[in-house]
PDB file of C-alpha atoms in Angstrom:
ATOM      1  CA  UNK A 423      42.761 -61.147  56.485  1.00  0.00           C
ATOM      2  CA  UNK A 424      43.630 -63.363  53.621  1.00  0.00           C
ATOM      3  CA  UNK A 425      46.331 -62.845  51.266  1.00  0.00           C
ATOM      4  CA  UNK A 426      46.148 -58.770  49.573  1.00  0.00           C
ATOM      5  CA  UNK A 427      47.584 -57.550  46.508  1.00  0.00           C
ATOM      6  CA  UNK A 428      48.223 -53.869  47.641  1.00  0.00           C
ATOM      7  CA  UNK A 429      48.733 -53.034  43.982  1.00  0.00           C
ATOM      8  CA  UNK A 430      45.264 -53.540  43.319  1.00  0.00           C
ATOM      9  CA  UNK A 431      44.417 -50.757  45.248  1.00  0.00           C
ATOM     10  CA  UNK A 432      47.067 -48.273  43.803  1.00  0.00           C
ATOM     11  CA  UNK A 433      46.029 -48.992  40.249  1.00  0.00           C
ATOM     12  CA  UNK A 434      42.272 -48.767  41.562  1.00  0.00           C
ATOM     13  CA  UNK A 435      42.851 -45.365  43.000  1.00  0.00           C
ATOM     14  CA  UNK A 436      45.388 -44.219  39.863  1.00  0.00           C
ATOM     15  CA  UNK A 437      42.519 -45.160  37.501  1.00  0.00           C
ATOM     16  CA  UNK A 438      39.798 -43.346  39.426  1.00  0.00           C
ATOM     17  CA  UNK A 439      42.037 -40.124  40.261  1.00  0.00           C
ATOM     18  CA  UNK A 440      43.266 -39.565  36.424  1.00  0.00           C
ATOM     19  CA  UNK A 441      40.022 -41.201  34.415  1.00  0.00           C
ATOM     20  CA  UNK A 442      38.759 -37.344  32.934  1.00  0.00           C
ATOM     21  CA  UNK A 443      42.366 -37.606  32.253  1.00  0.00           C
ATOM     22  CA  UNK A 444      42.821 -40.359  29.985  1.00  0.00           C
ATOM     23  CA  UNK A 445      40.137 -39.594  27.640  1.00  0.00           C
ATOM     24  CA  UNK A 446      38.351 -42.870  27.682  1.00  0.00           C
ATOM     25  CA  UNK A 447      36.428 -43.962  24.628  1.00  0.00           C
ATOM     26  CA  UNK A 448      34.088 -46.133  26.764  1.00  0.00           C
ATOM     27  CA  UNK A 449      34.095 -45.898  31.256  1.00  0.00           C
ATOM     28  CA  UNK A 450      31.726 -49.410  30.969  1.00  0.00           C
ATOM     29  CA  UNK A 451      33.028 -51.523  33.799  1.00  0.00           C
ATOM     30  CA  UNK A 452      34.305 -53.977  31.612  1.00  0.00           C
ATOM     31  CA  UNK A 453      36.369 -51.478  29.859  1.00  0.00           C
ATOM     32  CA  UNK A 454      38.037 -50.079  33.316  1.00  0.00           C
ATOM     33  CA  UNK A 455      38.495 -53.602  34.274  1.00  0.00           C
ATOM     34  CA  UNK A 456      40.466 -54.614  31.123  1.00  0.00           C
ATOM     35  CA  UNK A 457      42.087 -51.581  32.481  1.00  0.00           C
ATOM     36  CA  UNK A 458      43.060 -52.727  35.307  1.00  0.00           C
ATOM     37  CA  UNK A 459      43.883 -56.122  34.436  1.00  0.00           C
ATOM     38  CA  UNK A 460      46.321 -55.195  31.823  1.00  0.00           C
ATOM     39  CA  UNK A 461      48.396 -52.542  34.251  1.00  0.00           C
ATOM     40  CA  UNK A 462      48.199 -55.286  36.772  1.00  0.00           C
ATOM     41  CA  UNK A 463      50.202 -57.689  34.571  1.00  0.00           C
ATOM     42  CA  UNK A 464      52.902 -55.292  33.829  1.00  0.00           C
ATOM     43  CA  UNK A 465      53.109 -54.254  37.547  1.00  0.00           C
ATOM     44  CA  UNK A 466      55.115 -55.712  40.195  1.00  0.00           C
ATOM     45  CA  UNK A 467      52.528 -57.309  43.007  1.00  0.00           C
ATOM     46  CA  UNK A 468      53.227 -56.671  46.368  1.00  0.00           C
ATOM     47  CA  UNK A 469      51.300 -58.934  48.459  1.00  0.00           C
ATOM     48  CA  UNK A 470      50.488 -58.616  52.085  1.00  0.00           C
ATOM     49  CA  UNK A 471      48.922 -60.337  55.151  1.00  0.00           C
ATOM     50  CA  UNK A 472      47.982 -57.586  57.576  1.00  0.00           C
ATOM     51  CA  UNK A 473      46.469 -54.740  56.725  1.00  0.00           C
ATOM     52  CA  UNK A 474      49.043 -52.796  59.453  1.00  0.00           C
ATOM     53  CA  UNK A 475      51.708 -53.396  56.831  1.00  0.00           C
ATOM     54  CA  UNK A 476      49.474 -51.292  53.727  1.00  0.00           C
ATOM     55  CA  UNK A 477      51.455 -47.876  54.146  1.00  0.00           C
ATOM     56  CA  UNK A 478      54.873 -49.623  54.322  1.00  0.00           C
ATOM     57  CA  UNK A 479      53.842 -50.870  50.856  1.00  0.00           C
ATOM     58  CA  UNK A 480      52.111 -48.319  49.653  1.00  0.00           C
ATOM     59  CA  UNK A 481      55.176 -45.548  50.326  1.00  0.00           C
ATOM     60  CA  UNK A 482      57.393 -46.614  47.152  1.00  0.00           C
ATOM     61  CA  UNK A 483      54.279 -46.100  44.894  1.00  0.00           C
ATOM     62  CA  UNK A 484      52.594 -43.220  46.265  1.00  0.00           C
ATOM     63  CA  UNK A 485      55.054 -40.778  48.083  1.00  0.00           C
ATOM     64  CA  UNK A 486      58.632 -42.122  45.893  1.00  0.00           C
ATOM     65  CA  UNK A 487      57.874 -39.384  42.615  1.00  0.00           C
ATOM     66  CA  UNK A 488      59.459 -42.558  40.358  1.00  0.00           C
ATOM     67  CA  UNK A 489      57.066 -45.021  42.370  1.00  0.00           C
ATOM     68  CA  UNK A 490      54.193 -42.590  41.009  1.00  0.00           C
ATOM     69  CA  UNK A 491      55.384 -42.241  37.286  1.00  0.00           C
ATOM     70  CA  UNK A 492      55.714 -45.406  37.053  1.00  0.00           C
ATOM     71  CA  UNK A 493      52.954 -46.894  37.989  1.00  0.00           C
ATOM     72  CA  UNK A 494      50.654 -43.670  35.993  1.00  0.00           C
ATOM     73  CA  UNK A 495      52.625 -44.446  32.628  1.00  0.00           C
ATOM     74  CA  UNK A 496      51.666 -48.039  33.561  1.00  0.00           C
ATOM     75  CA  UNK A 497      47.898 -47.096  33.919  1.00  0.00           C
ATOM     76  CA  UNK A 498      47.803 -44.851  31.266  1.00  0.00           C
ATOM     77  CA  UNK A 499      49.315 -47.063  28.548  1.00  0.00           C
ATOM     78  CA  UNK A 500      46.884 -49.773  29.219  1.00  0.00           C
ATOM     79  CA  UNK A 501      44.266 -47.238  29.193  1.00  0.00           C
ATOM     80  CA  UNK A 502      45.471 -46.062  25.775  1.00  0.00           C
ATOM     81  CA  UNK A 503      45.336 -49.498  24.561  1.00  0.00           C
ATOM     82  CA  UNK A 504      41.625 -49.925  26.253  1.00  0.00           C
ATOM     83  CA  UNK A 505      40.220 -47.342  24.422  1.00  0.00           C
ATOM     84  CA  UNK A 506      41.762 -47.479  21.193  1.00  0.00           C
ATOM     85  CA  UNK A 507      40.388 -51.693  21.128  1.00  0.00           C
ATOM     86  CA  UNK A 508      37.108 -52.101  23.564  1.00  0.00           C
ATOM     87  CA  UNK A 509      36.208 -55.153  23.848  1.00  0.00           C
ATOM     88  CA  UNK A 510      32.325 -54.045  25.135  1.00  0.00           C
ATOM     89  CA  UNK A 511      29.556 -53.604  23.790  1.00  0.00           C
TER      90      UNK A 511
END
């Protein structure tokens, strides 16, 4: 395994968990990328090189209840800013 951003996979699941959520003005692929992208950047990375060492990394962000507000307001303020300025179409 090559170098893994485990964050990726957080936002990835936040995004998919909480889309009906978010009220999305567009769910194009480009539009949940810019998603992504932009929660990303204001997002600590936490890099890995195993994949043993994924729930040790994971645990702060999924099971710590300040680990999972965080990174949801994170998710949901760049959706907010997604929809309200889509770059698609």
């Amino acid at each position: 395994m090559a170098v893994h951003n485990v964050m990726e996979e957080i936002v990835q699941e936040v995004l998919v968990n909480y889309k009906q959520q978010f009220n999305l003005s567009c769910e194009c692929e480009r539009c949940l990328d810019d998603i992504k992208a932009i929660a990303l950047n204001q997002l600590p990375p936490r890099y890995i090189t195993k994949d043993s060492h994924i729930p040790y990394v994971r645990a702060p962000h999924t099971a710590d209840r300040q680990g999972v507000t965080n990174v949801l307001m994170t998710v949901t303020k760049a959706a907010s800013l997604v929809s309200d300025n889509p770059r698609c179409k």
